[in-house]
Each structure stands twice: as structure tokens, then as C-alpha cells.
Amino acid sequence: MRTIDSADITTAPKRWSIIAAPSNDRETMPQHSRLQDLNSWVDAVAARTQPDRIVWCDGSDAEYHRLVAQMTDDGTLLPLNQDRYPGCYLHRSDPDDVARVEHLTFVCTSDEEDAGPNNNWMAPDAAHAKIDALFNGAMRGRTMYVVPYCMGPIDSPYARCGVEITDSPYVVVNMKLMTRMGDAALARIERDGDYVKGLHSTGTLDPDQRFIMHFPESLEIKSYGSGYGGNALLGKKCHALRIASWQARKEGWLAEHMLIVGVQSPAGDTHYLACAFPSACGKTNLAMLIPPASQPGWKIWTLGDDIAWLHLDDAGQLRAINPEAGYFGVVPGTNEKTNKNAFDTIRSDTIFTNVALTEDNCPWWEDKGEGTPATDWRGNPYSGDGPAAHPNARFTVRATANPVYSELAEAPDGVPISAIVFGGRRKQLAPLVFEAKDWHHGVMVAAGVASETTAAATGAVGVVRRDPMAMKPFCGYNFADYWAHWLSFAERSDTLPRVFHVNWFRQDSDGRFLWPGFGENLRVLRWIIGRCDGQLEARDTAIGHLPHEADIDAHDLDMAPGALETLLDVDMAGWDAEIAAVGEYLDAFGARVPDRLRETQLKVRDALKAVS
Ligand code: GTP
Ligand code: SPV
Ligand code: MN
């Protein structure tokens, strides 16, 4: 890869294709036949976007460090206090570009019905025309980076590759931390012959000229006008969820917004759980949980913190791989008590986005538990007004830096899943935990998940909305078809994982959390595992199986008297209204909603009517 200096810029020829490579860096790919399609696409993109130069990224550490040096020179990255945070940098994004933009995110299928009411839709031709016009000349004066990446272990049959073309070096270094990026991925692309094409430009950063477009039928993504996270790191939500969910439906697997965690008992058995919670609702925290002192002998292993690809193996066992190789995690709230593993992981070799700074140039965020902010996330002296770090400030760090990283995250076949856990952020109603009665009921519970919106997307925060399977922003096709796909797994296996629902976020009338959460969530995971092992009885209610209070280990818990009882209570009248609302929600998807889902919802409704 070439580094850029001012001499380069003044002398750069107008046409990218005739730049002579001054070093070992590659500006054109060897013309392997399987890569001809890639070369032609890169040529076509360059012809449209007119970059000053093209760099094919090899994914090496040297390349990463060269890009970091380049960005510290031009101010894109600010080095943090290198004594206390070695290898750590701060990036301040544009203040109008700090989160995913769901209203500007489109799924462009030939038939609008295929995208469904859960997605914004544009016809593919119109969408290409609209966004291509923005890409015209967009990279003039800039470098175009070609970033081959692999989602999943490089030798996994379940892994899939993509190539992101971007004009953002910040995106390139994030992709290096978040994916298996570079030469190994390119070799796999050559072998596979297919890959997802992602085109990205930060463009003008004008929110009125920002689009994140997906073309699942042609495996393309085009993203213009944002440099932030899920809008710009195209391997993540765009590829590994929206495009992959479409492919998964066609091919019989699932691409989900789920963490993957191994829970090892004192006896040494490990159960793997896949848990779907909406954005900023606790996946990273649960995936890296540290068992409290009251739970000796238990151990947690992180496989993934955001995305899981799930496949049935030949024996009908559901297995999960994490397509990612790093974490793009929420910074605020991370401290020694809540998530010490993350807190320690982000002490070195981390890119922080939109955190505040202390006087001595250390990163600072709300609830860090140490230091005081001198400069806010925008780079202004901190006034004491509002949060100093942006509520959606993020860290990017490689997964292997996590002290409890599971090496099985590299296993080509993934890990067997014992339980699937859904959850939402609900102040009221949803109990601490309950188990669905069977797979079909579990799919209904998941389709009815509701959660308060968070700062992970632009728009109002704290508004309860339906977020089925925590996939509202990420399902690349019609939810009605998605639910049918989920239901169809029962036809293919009779050993599917049990399905649960949890809620860490119940509050009392003063707005205090009823459940201590974080490490203490292990107590709930233990109940889930106890159920999977057939060791625990449960209370059968209209909404599902709830724990007997004595089966949640509450010893040494700092909780208000009666709190556990409240957390395990089922408010029948409240649930009656909730299940009716789920019915109305399903109605909005019309005749495509699978009958079986409707029948399950009606069955629960009737059971509630009988008791309330
Ligand atoms: P995305 O990366 O956006 O998909 O989010 P995530 O689901 O990984 O969320 P994360 O674990 O980063 O948590 C988001 C916020 O919820 C943080 O501020 C956490 O401190 C807070 N949080 C996580 N777990 C708990 C919990 O058990 N109880 C409470 N009260 N807060 C929690
Ligand atoms: C989320 O919003 O669910 C995230 C962050 O994990 S982003 O990569 O921006 O989608
Ligand atoms: Mn997420």
C-alpha cells in the first residue's frame, strides 16, 4: 500500500489508472480469471468516482500502522495518552453523523413486497440511479481503498466474503479490526468466485444526501454520505445481517443480531447461548460477563458480541459462528464493575469514536468510574451540560484482545447452541425471564419483542417499539417471510434449542432498575441452562414457563425486598393488552404472515383471556 504525501497530491495524474506504483504496493490486481469480475467492478467504480489513486489493501499490520500514521498526521485520528492507552486513538465523527440512520436505509428488491413493511424500499433501477449520481466524481482528490474481507473464520464453510470499496481510511482500519481483511480474504474470494460488492464514500456528510442502500438480488451495497459505524463498515450490519439474512433464507440458515456466549459450569460443561437484544441493550455486556464472587466456579467465554450466523448440522443441531473478528461496542457505561473485561480490553490498541477527553488526554465517558472530562466528544471544552461523551460513542477493538475470548470463535463449524434468548429494554411488563412453550411459541415471542429505542440509531430515544428478533433495522426482507423461515426450522430438526425471553431493564416507580444486571445476569443464565438440562421445573403461565422464585439463586444479591417477586410476576391484564398489540402488529404484514404464527398468537391471547 502507498502512503500519501503532499508531493503525491500535487503531482498525481488526473487519471488513476496510470499512476505508477512507487513501492511494493499494488495498484492493480494480478489478472486471475476468477478475479476478473472484481477487477472490472473496481475499474467501473473508479471510472465513476474518479479517485486520485487506488490502493488494494492487504490487511497487514504494517498497512494498518501506515494508515493510522497517515490519519494522525491529517487529524482524522488523535493519539490518546500513549503511556496509559498505548495504541489507542480518538476519532471524532461529524456531529451530524454519529449513529445508524434507519430512515435513510433502503432494501431495493424488484418486488416491493419482498422488502416488506419493515424496510424502506426503492426500486433497484431508481435506487442505483439516485445513488450513482452522488458517487459521480465523489472520490476526486481522494484515495480509493479496495478492502477484501471475510465474514467468519477464513476456512469455515459458513463464512462469506465481500469487498468494500471506500474512500475512508477510518473505515479501512475499522474493517481491519472487525473482519478477516486483506490477502487471505482475496484468496478465498478467488476460490469461492462470489462475494458481496460494497461501495462506500463519506461523500459530503450532508444528512440530506445520505443513503444506505442494499440490493440483495445482486449482492450489492451502496452507502453514501456517512462515515459512521453500521452505515459505513459494510461488512457488519449491511452485509452480515441485511444481505446475509436474504441469502440465509434462500439457503436455509439464519443471520441474526445475536451475541454468542459459552457458559461453563463448575463441573466443566459448557453451554453455548445465542442471544438477540436490540442495539445498545446489553449484548456486548452479556457476552463478556464476569461471574460475581457469589457464583464460584462459573466461567464465561465470548464467541461473539453482535452477530451470529446459525446453521443446522447433519444431526439437526443448530450451530453458530460469529462472522466478525472484532467488537464495535458502546463505550458509555463500561467500567470495572459493569464490564471489566471490556474495560481492560480497550486499554490498548483501540480506536475510540466520539468519546470525551480528560486533561491528560485519556478517553472519558459517562460512568467510566474514573477521571473527569475536560473536552467533550465534539472537541469543545466540556461545559458540564449534557453528556461529555456521545451516548453512542463506540470502541473498535480486535476480539482476540478480550481476556475471555473463546478460541472456538475460530472453529470452522462453530459451536452447538443450547438456547436462544431474546430480550428487550422494557421498564415494565416483561418479566426477568421466561421460557417459550415450544419453538413455534418462541418464534411468536420473538416476533413480539418490543424495546425502548436507544442512541444507536438517530431519532427519539426511549420510545417502546416492536423490534422482532432484535432485527427491525437489519432484516433484509419482509418480516412475514422471515417469520415463516424461522418457523420452518421445526420441520427440519426435532432437537432445536429452547427459546427464552429476558429483560434486564425493569424499573421501579422511581426509575431505578429492579434487577442489578451485568455480572448478576449469570443467575438468570443458570436458570436457562438448568431448564435446558431438564433439571428445573417451572411455573406454567399463559405467556410461557416462569421460574419458581426459589430457582433463581438470589443469595448475596443487593436487591430491594420483593423485587424478585415483582420481576417474576406476570401482569395478566398488561399481557392481555400486549398480546393484542402483537396481533395488530402482525396484521400490518397482511396475508404473508404465516398462519402458524397467527394461530400461536391467538392461542396465547385466549389463554390470557381465560385467566385475566
Ligand atoms: P449494539 O452494539 O448497539 O448492538 O449494543 P449491545 O446490545 O451490544 O449493547 P451493550 O452491551 O453495549 O449495552 C448497551 C448499554 O446497556 C450500555 O450502556 C450498558 O452499560 C447497558 N447495559 C448492558 N447490560 C446491562 C444490564 O444488565 N443492566 C443494565 N441496567 N444496563 C445494562
Ligand atoms: C448497532 O447499532 O446494533 C450496532 C452498532 O451494533 S452499528 O455498527 O452502528 O450498527
Ligand atoms: Mn448491534
mmCIF file of C-alpha atoms in Angstrom, residues 139-474:
data_model
loop_
_atom_site.group_PDB
_atom_site.id
_atom_site.type_symbol
_atom_site.label_atom_id
_atom_site.label_comp_id
_atom_site.label_asym_id
_atom_site.label_seq_id
_atom_site.Cartn_x
_atom_site.Cartn_y
_atom_site.Cartn_z
ATOM 1 C CA MET A 139 -13.589 10.424 -4.811
ATOM 2 C CA ARG A 140 -11.803 13.223 -6.675
ATOM 3 C CA GLY A 141 -8.798 14.250 -4.640
ATOM 4 C CA ARG A 142 -9.200 11.139 -2.512
ATOM 5 C CA THR A 143 -7.767 7.667 -2.337
ATOM 6 C CA MET A 144 -9.985 4.740 -3.118
ATOM 7 C CA TYR A 145 -9.283 1.713 -0.953
ATOM 8 C CA VAL A 146 -10.244 -1.774 -2.097
ATOM 9 C CA VAL A 147 -10.877 -3.864 1.018
ATOM 10 C CA PRO A 148 -11.440 -7.608 0.572
ATOM 11 C CA TYR A 149 -12.816 -9.166 3.751
ATOM 12 C CA CYS A 150 -14.127 -12.450 5.024
ATOM 13 C CA MET A 151 -17.031 -12.699 7.464
ATOM 14 C CA GLY A 152 -16.380 -15.797 9.578
ATOM 15 C CA PRO A 153 -13.299 -17.973 10.065
ATOM 16 C CA ILE A 154 -11.389 -17.945 6.790
ATOM 17 C CA ASP A 155 -11.650 -21.734 6.426
ATOM 18 C CA SER A 156 -15.269 -22.044 7.570
ATOM 19 C CA PRO A 157 -17.797 -23.458 5.109
ATOM 20 C CA TYR A 158 -20.238 -20.955 6.612
ATOM 21 C CA ALA A 159 -18.020 -17.882 6.079
ATOM 22 C CA ARG A 160 -18.797 -15.429 3.275
ATOM 23 C CA CYS A 161 -16.648 -12.790 1.657
ATOM 24 C CA GLY A 162 -17.146 -9.295 0.469
ATOM 25 C CA VAL A 163 -15.164 -6.425 -0.953
ATOM 26 C CA GLU A 164 -15.726 -2.913 0.314
ATOM 27 C CA ILE A 165 -14.541 -0.049 -1.821
ATOM 28 C CA THR A 166 -14.268 3.056 0.331
ATOM 29 C CA ASP A 167 -12.641 6.461 0.359
ATOM 30 C CA SER A 168 -12.374 6.451 4.150
ATOM 31 C CA PRO A 169 -9.115 5.276 5.734
ATOM 32 C CA TYR A 170 -11.013 5.276 9.070
ATOM 33 C CA VAL A 171 -13.300 2.624 7.566
ATOM 34 C CA VAL A 172 -10.281 0.615 6.398
ATOM 35 C CA VAL A 173 -8.663 0.456 9.842
ATOM 36 C CA ASN A 174 -12.001 -0.392 11.440
ATOM 37 C CA MET A 175 -12.540 -3.162 8.881
ATOM 38 C CA LYS A 176 -9.077 -4.475 9.733
ATOM 39 C CA LEU A 177 -10.104 -4.790 13.394
ATOM 40 C CA MET A 178 -13.636 -6.034 12.722
ATOM 41 C CA THR A 179 -13.125 -8.610 9.943
ATOM 42 C CA ARG A 180 -10.586 -11.018 8.466
ATOM 43 C CA MET A 181 -9.420 -8.471 5.931
ATOM 44 C CA GLY A 182 -6.917 -8.466 3.097
ATOM 45 C CA ASP A 183 -4.977 -11.115 1.209
ATOM 46 C CA ALA A 184 -6.468 -14.176 2.921
ATOM 47 C CA ALA A 185 -9.958 -12.939 2.076
ATOM 48 C CA LEU A 186 -8.928 -12.192 -1.507
ATOM 49 C CA ALA A 187 -7.607 -15.729 -1.876
ATOM 50 C CA ARG A 188 -10.913 -17.076 -0.613
ATOM 51 C CA ILE A 189 -12.846 -14.828 -2.999
ATOM 52 C CA GLU A 190 -10.784 -16.268 -5.811
ATOM 53 C CA ARG A 191 -11.694 -19.751 -4.628
ATOM 54 C CA ASP A 192 -15.403 -19.055 -3.991
ATOM 55 C CA GLY A 193 -15.910 -16.963 -7.088
ATOM 56 C CA ASP A 194 -18.591 -14.870 -5.420
ATOM 57 C CA TYR A 195 -18.620 -12.036 -2.917
ATOM 58 C CA VAL A 196 -20.738 -9.101 -1.808
ATOM 59 C CA LYS A 197 -19.889 -5.816 -3.509
ATOM 60 C CA GLY A 198 -19.979 -2.853 -1.128
ATOM 61 C CA LEU A 199 -19.341 0.666 -2.325
ATOM 62 C CA HIS A 200 -18.898 3.415 0.222
ATOM 63 C CA SER A 201 -17.996 7.087 0.160
ATOM 64 C CA THR A 202 -18.191 9.524 3.036
ATOM 65 C CA GLY A 203 -19.241 11.997 0.351
ATOM 66 C CA THR A 204 -20.184 15.404 1.665
ATOM 67 C CA LEU A 205 -21.545 14.151 5.023
ATOM 68 C CA ASP A 206 -24.685 16.110 4.279
ATOM 69 C CA PRO A 207 -27.511 14.216 6.073
ATOM 70 C CA ASP A 208 -29.826 15.200 3.218
ATOM 71 C CA GLN A 209 -27.589 13.387 0.777
ATOM 72 C CA ARG A 210 -27.073 10.198 2.747
ATOM 73 C CA PHE A 211 -28.296 6.773 1.696
ATOM 74 C CA ILE A 212 -27.508 3.248 2.796
ATOM 75 C CA MET A 213 -28.832 1.032 0.018
ATOM 76 C CA HIS A 214 -28.993 -2.742 -0.238
ATOM 77 C CA PHE A 215 -29.570 -4.770 -3.386
ATOM 78 C CA PRO A 216 -29.923 -8.328 -2.074
ATOM 79 C CA GLU A 217 -30.778 -9.773 -5.504
ATOM 80 C CA SER A 218 -27.403 -8.690 -6.909
ATOM 81 C CA LEU A 219 -25.456 -8.895 -3.618
ATOM 82 C CA GLU A 220 -24.625 -5.189 -3.678
ATOM 83 C CA ILE A 221 -24.461 -2.444 -1.072
ATOM 84 C CA LYS A 222 -24.062 1.264 -1.808
ATOM 85 C CA SER A 223 -23.547 3.660 1.067
ATOM 86 C CA TYR A 224 -23.021 7.369 0.612
ATOM 87 C CA GLY A 225 -22.694 10.335 2.949
ATOM 88 C CA SER A 226 -21.842 8.782 6.311
ATOM 89 C CA GLY A 227 -18.562 7.657 7.837
ATOM 90 C CA TYR A 228 -20.112 6.106 10.906
ATOM 91 C CA GLY A 229 -20.235 2.518 12.169
ATOM 92 C CA GLY A 230 -23.103 0.493 10.803
ATOM 93 C CA ASN A 231 -23.573 2.953 7.928
ATOM 94 C CA ALA A 232 -20.006 2.673 6.692
ATOM 95 C CA LEU A 233 -18.383 -0.572 7.898
ATOM 96 C CA LEU A 234 -20.277 -2.501 5.276
ATOM 97 C CA GLY A 235 -19.214 -5.961 6.440
ATOM 98 C CA LYS A 236 -21.243 -5.520 9.604
ATOM 99 C CA LYS A 237 -24.956 -4.686 9.502
ATOM 100 C CA CYS A 238 -25.209 -4.188 5.713
ATOM 101 C CA HIS A 239 -23.547 -7.453 4.704
ATOM 102 C CA ALA A 240 -23.593 -9.772 7.743
ATOM 103 C CA LEU A 241 -27.242 -9.006 8.543
ATOM 104 C CA ARG A 242 -29.224 -7.396 5.717
ATOM 105 C CA ILE A 243 -27.682 -9.159 2.717
ATOM 106 C CA ALA A 244 -26.834 -12.323 4.668
ATOM 107 C CA SER A 245 -30.381 -12.665 6.053
ATOM 108 C CA TRP A 246 -31.631 -12.692 2.447
ATOM 109 C CA GLN A 247 -29.065 -15.326 1.451
ATOM 110 C CA ALA A 248 -29.800 -17.286 4.619
ATOM 111 C CA ARG A 249 -33.472 -17.541 3.770
ATOM 112 C CA LYS A 250 -32.688 -18.840 0.297
ATOM 113 C CA GLU A 251 -30.143 -21.313 1.622
ATOM 114 C CA GLY A 252 -31.801 -22.463 4.842
ATOM 115 C CA TRP A 253 -29.821 -20.750 7.585
ATOM 116 C CA LEU A 254 -30.166 -17.645 9.780
ATOM 117 C CA ALA A 255 -28.200 -14.387 10.030
ATOM 118 C CA GLU A 256 -29.071 -12.793 13.360
ATOM 119 C CA HIS A 257 -28.346 -9.816 15.623
ATOM 120 C CA MET A 258 -27.095 -12.122 18.366
ATOM 121 C CA LEU A 259 -24.180 -12.465 20.719
ATOM 122 C CA ILE A 260 -22.740 -15.958 21.207
ATOM 123 C CA VAL A 261 -21.541 -16.870 24.683
ATOM 124 C CA GLY A 262 -20.183 -20.017 26.313
ATOM 125 C CA VAL A 263 -21.296 -20.581 29.910
ATOM 126 C CA GLN A 264 -19.051 -23.071 31.703
ATOM 127 C CA SER A 265 -20.358 -24.670 34.889
ATOM 128 C CA PRO A 266 -18.187 -25.527 37.896
ATOM 129 C CA ALA A 267 -18.340 -29.140 36.669
ATOM 130 C CA GLY A 268 -16.693 -28.027 33.429
ATOM 131 C CA ASP A 269 -19.608 -28.410 30.991
ATOM 132 C CA THR A 270 -20.116 -25.541 28.588
ATOM 133 C CA HIS A 271 -23.441 -24.498 27.126
ATOM 134 C CA TYR A 272 -23.477 -22.059 24.237
ATOM 135 C CA LEU A 273 -26.252 -19.488 24.076
ATOM 136 C CA ALA A 274 -27.178 -17.148 21.238
ATOM 137 C CA CYS A 275 -28.920 -14.011 22.480
ATOM 138 C CA ALA A 276 -30.683 -11.337 20.455
ATOM 139 C CA PHE A 277 -31.174 -7.971 22.127
ATOM 140 C CA PRO A 278 -31.766 -4.754 20.198
ATOM 141 C CA SER A 279 -28.973 -2.223 19.685
ATOM 142 C CA ALA A 280 -27.457 -0.917 22.932
ATOM 143 C CA CYS A 281 -29.477 -3.384 25.010
ATOM 144 C CA GLY A 282 -26.708 -5.482 26.526
ATOM 145 C CA LYS A 283 -25.219 -7.953 24.023
ATOM 146 C CA THR A 284 -21.583 -6.922 24.452
ATOM 147 C CA ASN A 285 -22.018 -6.841 28.214
ATOM 148 C CA LEU A 286 -23.588 -10.292 28.434
ATOM 149 C CA ALA A 287 -21.061 -11.787 26.021
ATOM 150 C CA MET A 288 -18.164 -10.632 28.241
ATOM 151 C CA LEU A 289 -19.828 -11.178 31.620
ATOM 152 C CA ILE A 290 -17.673 -11.785 34.692
ATOM 153 C CA PRO A 291 -19.318 -14.156 37.171
ATOM 154 C CA PRO A 292 -19.702 -12.463 40.555
ATOM 155 C CA ALA A 293 -17.878 -13.814 43.625
ATOM 156 C CA SER A 294 -21.155 -15.384 44.761
ATOM 157 C CA GLN A 295 -21.012 -17.765 41.767
ATOM 158 C CA PRO A 296 -17.714 -19.613 42.228
ATOM 159 C CA GLY A 297 -16.554 -21.969 39.508
ATOM 160 C CA TRP A 298 -18.639 -20.453 36.708
ATOM 161 C CA LYS A 299 -16.816 -19.122 33.693
ATOM 162 C CA ILE A 300 -17.916 -17.169 30.641
ATOM 163 C CA TRP A 301 -16.376 -17.357 27.168
ATOM 164 C CA THR A 302 -17.100 -14.817 24.445
ATOM 165 C CA LEU A 303 -17.679 -16.130 20.929
ATOM 166 C CA GLY A 304 -19.306 -13.001 19.547
ATOM 167 C CA ASP A 305 -20.977 -9.812 20.741
ATOM 168 C CA ASP A 306 -23.255 -8.675 17.894
ATOM 169 C CA ILE A 307 -23.917 -11.077 15.015
ATOM 170 C CA ALA A 308 -24.417 -14.826 14.717
ATOM 171 C CA TRP A 309 -24.818 -16.988 11.627
ATOM 172 C CA LEU A 310 -26.734 -20.123 12.528
ATOM 173 C CA HIS A 311 -26.840 -23.382 10.582
ATOM 174 C CA LEU A 312 -28.373 -26.769 11.197
ATOM 175 C CA ASP A 313 -25.785 -29.525 11.009
ATOM 176 C CA ASP A 314 -26.452 -33.003 9.639
ATOM 177 C CA ALA A 315 -27.659 -34.198 13.021
ATOM 178 C CA GLY A 316 -30.170 -31.350 13.298
ATOM 179 C CA GLN A 317 -28.088 -29.440 15.846
ATOM 180 C CA LEU A 318 -28.147 -25.661 15.434
ATOM 181 C CA ARG A 319 -24.582 -24.308 15.301
ATOM 182 C CA ALA A 320 -23.364 -20.712 15.380
ATOM 183 C CA ILE A 321 -20.388 -18.852 14.022
ATOM 184 C CA ASN A 322 -19.540 -15.227 14.670
ATOM 185 C CA PRO A 323 -18.903 -13.616 11.284
ATOM 186 C CA GLU A 324 -16.974 -10.779 12.910
ATOM 187 C CA ALA A 325 -13.443 -10.627 14.275
ATOM 188 C CA GLY A 326 -13.742 -7.563 16.490
ATOM 189 C CA TYR A 327 -16.088 -5.502 18.604
ATOM 190 C CA PHE A 328 -17.666 -2.157 17.747
ATOM 191 C CA GLY A 329 -19.058 -1.640 21.227
ATOM 192 C CA VAL A 330 -20.948 1.011 23.160
ATOM 193 C CA VAL A 331 -18.445 2.881 25.368
ATOM 194 C CA PRO A 332 -20.657 4.756 27.882
ATOM 195 C CA GLY A 333 -21.466 2.643 30.915
ATOM 196 C CA THR A 334 -18.342 0.476 30.535
ATOM 197 C CA ASN A 335 -16.450 0.338 33.825
ATOM 198 C CA GLU A 336 -14.606 -2.013 36.191
ATOM 199 C CA LYS A 337 -17.868 -3.113 37.782
ATOM 200 C CA THR A 338 -20.196 -3.427 34.783
ATOM 201 C CA ASN A 339 -17.828 -4.934 32.226
ATOM 202 C CA LYS A 340 -14.257 -5.264 33.431
ATOM 203 C CA ASN A 341 -13.348 -7.496 30.505
ATOM 204 C CA ALA A 342 -14.280 -4.760 28.032
ATOM 205 C CA PHE A 343 -12.763 -2.096 30.260
ATOM 206 C CA ASP A 344 -9.429 -3.959 30.209
ATOM 207 C CA THR A 345 -9.691 -4.862 26.522
ATOM 208 C CA ILE A 346 -9.976 -1.221 25.468
ATOM 209 C CA ARG A 347 -6.861 -0.141 27.379
ATOM 210 C CA SER A 348 -4.706 -0.706 24.317
ATOM 211 C CA ASP A 349 -4.858 -0.899 20.518
ATOM 212 C CA THR A 350 -8.356 0.552 20.381
ATOM 213 C CA ILE A 351 -9.994 3.143 18.184
ATOM 214 C CA PHE A 352 -12.437 5.258 20.158
ATOM 215 C CA THR A 353 -15.124 7.189 18.309
ATOM 216 C CA ASN A 354 -16.817 10.223 19.890
ATOM 217 C CA VAL A 355 -15.626 9.852 23.478
ATOM 218 C CA ALA A 356 -14.631 12.829 25.656
ATOM 219 C CA LEU A 357 -11.078 13.571 26.800
ATOM 220 C CA THR A 358 -9.548 14.187 30.211
ATOM 221 C CA GLU A 359 -6.970 16.902 30.829
ATOM 222 C CA ASP A 360 -4.194 14.323 30.354
ATOM 223 C CA ASN A 361 -5.601 13.085 27.048
ATOM 224 C CA CYS A 362 -7.215 9.881 28.244
ATOM 225 C CA PRO A 363 -10.573 8.834 26.822
ATOM 226 C CA TRP A 364 -13.516 9.601 29.098
ATOM 227 C CA TRP A 365 -17.142 8.619 29.070
ATOM 228 C CA GLU A 366 -20.185 8.653 31.315
ATOM 229 C CA ASP A 367 -19.975 6.048 34.098
ATOM 230 C CA LYS A 368 -16.331 5.346 33.399
ATOM 231 C CA GLY A 369 -15.811 5.499 37.154
ATOM 232 C CA GLU A 370 -12.555 7.453 36.969
ATOM 233 C CA GLY A 371 -11.215 10.772 35.698
ATOM 234 C CA THR A 372 -13.103 13.908 34.718
ATOM 235 C CA PRO A 373 -13.850 15.229 31.255
ATOM 236 C CA ALA A 374 -12.059 18.342 30.012
ATOM 237 C CA THR A 375 -13.102 18.158 26.350
ATOM 238 C CA ASP A 376 -16.429 16.857 25.047
ATOM 239 C CA TRP A 377 -16.928 14.477 22.134
ATOM 240 C CA ARG A 378 -17.157 17.383 19.700
ATOM 241 C CA GLY A 379 -13.743 18.682 20.798
ATOM 242 C CA ASN A 380 -15.070 21.673 22.774
ATOM 243 C CA PRO A 381 -14.154 22.428 26.382
ATOM 244 C CA TYR A 382 -16.636 20.430 28.450
ATOM 245 C CA SER A 383 -19.286 22.789 29.783
ATOM 246 C CA GLY A 384 -20.832 20.393 32.297
ATOM 247 C CA ASP A 385 -24.045 20.461 30.314
ATOM 248 C CA GLY A 386 -25.273 17.101 28.998
ATOM 249 C CA PRO A 387 -23.105 14.082 28.356
ATOM 250 C CA ALA A 388 -19.397 14.647 27.638
ATOM 251 C CA ALA A 389 -19.108 11.514 25.508
ATOM 252 C CA HIS A 390 -21.710 10.908 22.840
ATOM 253 C CA PRO A 391 -24.229 8.322 24.173
ATOM 254 C CA ASN A 392 -23.428 6.196 21.088
ATOM 255 C CA ALA A 393 -19.654 6.609 21.459
ATOM 256 C CA ARG A 394 -18.006 3.360 20.394
ATOM 257 C CA PHE A 395 -14.794 1.395 20.734
ATOM 258 C CA THR A 396 -13.335 -0.702 17.952
ATOM 259 C CA VAL A 397 -11.000 -3.454 19.092
ATOM 260 C CA ARG A 398 -9.987 -6.888 17.864
ATOM 261 C CA ALA A 399 -11.840 -9.760 19.554
ATOM 262 C CA THR A 400 -8.667 -11.644 20.437
ATOM 263 C CA ALA A 401 -7.745 -8.886 22.916
ATOM 264 C CA ASN A 402 -10.685 -9.910 25.120
ATOM 265 C CA PRO A 403 -9.360 -11.831 28.167
ATOM 266 C CA VAL A 404 -12.251 -14.323 27.871
ATOM 267 C CA TYR A 405 -12.182 -14.721 24.076
ATOM 268 C CA SER A 406 -13.096 -18.268 23.155
ATOM 269 C CA GLU A 407 -10.782 -19.908 20.660
ATOM 270 C CA LEU A 408 -13.824 -21.750 19.395
ATOM 271 C CA ALA A 409 -14.726 -18.465 17.716
ATOM 272 C CA GLU A 410 -12.200 -19.683 15.121
ATOM 273 C CA ALA A 411 -13.817 -23.113 14.782
ATOM 274 C CA PRO A 412 -14.952 -23.574 11.177
ATOM 275 C CA ASP A 413 -18.133 -25.399 12.236
ATOM 276 C CA GLY A 414 -18.949 -23.032 15.068
ATOM 277 C CA VAL A 415 -20.455 -24.090 18.374
ATOM 278 C CA PRO A 416 -23.659 -26.018 19.207
ATOM 279 C CA ILE A 417 -26.388 -23.758 20.564
ATOM 280 C CA SER A 418 -28.350 -24.933 23.626
ATOM 281 C CA ALA A 419 -30.676 -21.956 23.970
ATOM 282 C CA ILE A 420 -31.780 -18.914 22.041
ATOM 283 C CA VAL A 421 -32.533 -15.920 24.218
ATOM 284 C CA PHE A 422 -34.456 -12.841 23.122
ATOM 285 C CA GLY A 423 -34.693 -9.675 25.126
ATOM 286 C CA GLY A 424 -35.669 -6.068 25.120
ATOM 287 C CA ARG A 425 -35.314 -2.953 27.190
ATOM 288 C CA ARG A 426 -38.667 -2.714 28.946
ATOM 289 C CA LYS A 427 -39.272 -0.569 32.034
ATOM 290 C CA GLN A 428 -42.451 -2.509 32.664
ATOM 291 C CA LEU A 429 -44.315 -5.686 31.909
ATOM 292 C CA ALA A 430 -41.678 -8.103 30.603
ATOM 293 C CA PRO A 431 -40.536 -10.414 33.421
ATOM 294 C CA LEU A 432 -36.883 -11.047 34.199
ATOM 295 C CA VAL A 433 -37.026 -14.327 32.294
ATOM 296 C CA PHE A 434 -39.489 -16.783 30.822
ATOM 297 C CA GLU A 435 -39.278 -19.765 28.515
ATOM 298 C CA ALA A 436 -41.382 -20.257 25.422
ATOM 299 C CA LYS A 437 -43.516 -23.394 25.364
ATOM 300 C CA ASP A 438 -42.073 -24.698 22.132
ATOM 301 C CA TRP A 439 -40.291 -23.500 19.001
ATOM 302 C CA HIS A 440 -43.418 -22.022 17.392
ATOM 303 C CA HIS A 441 -44.306 -20.160 20.543
ATOM 304 C CA GLY A 442 -40.682 -18.986 20.736
ATOM 305 C CA VAL A 443 -40.955 -17.539 17.243
ATOM 306 C CA MET A 444 -44.118 -15.694 18.306
ATOM 307 C CA VAL A 445 -42.416 -14.375 21.445
ATOM 308 C CA ALA A 446 -39.502 -13.207 19.314
ATOM 309 C CA ALA A 447 -41.757 -11.618 16.705
ATOM 310 C CA GLY A 448 -43.414 -9.689 19.532
ATOM 311 C CA VAL A 449 -40.188 -8.380 21.100
ATOM 312 C CA ALA A 450 -40.504 -4.710 21.979
ATOM 313 C CA SER A 451 -37.792 -2.439 23.290
ATOM 314 C CA GLU A 452 -37.080 1.207 24.016
ATOM 315 C CA THR A 453 -35.143 2.899 21.240
ATOM 316 C CA THR A 454 -31.541 3.847 22.047
ATOM 317 C CA ALA A 455 -28.841 6.198 20.797
ATOM 318 C CA ALA A 456 -27.523 3.515 18.414
ATOM 319 C CA ALA A 457 -29.800 4.998 15.726
ATOM 320 C CA THR A 458 -30.697 8.624 15.112
ATOM 321 C CA GLY A 459 -34.164 9.678 16.292
ATOM 322 C CA ALA A 460 -36.042 9.640 19.572
ATOM 323 C CA VAL A 461 -34.573 7.610 22.433
ATOM 324 C CA GLY A 462 -36.668 5.715 24.984
ATOM 325 C CA VAL A 463 -39.699 5.064 22.783
ATOM 326 C CA VAL A 464 -41.009 1.485 23.002
ATOM 327 C CA ARG A 465 -41.311 -0.086 19.560
ATOM 328 C CA ARG A 466 -41.587 -3.595 18.189
ATOM 329 C CA ASP A 467 -38.190 -4.972 17.324
ATOM 330 C CA PRO A 468 -38.820 -8.572 16.248
ATOM 331 C CA MET A 469 -35.829 -10.815 16.930
ATOM 332 C CA ALA A 470 -33.902 -7.510 17.540
ATOM 333 C CA MET A 471 -33.816 -7.375 13.717
ATOM 334 C CA LYS A 472 -36.150 -4.448 12.955
ATOM 335 C CA PRO A 473 -33.320 -2.376 11.477
ATOM 336 C CA PHE A 474 -31.459 -5.331 9.989
#
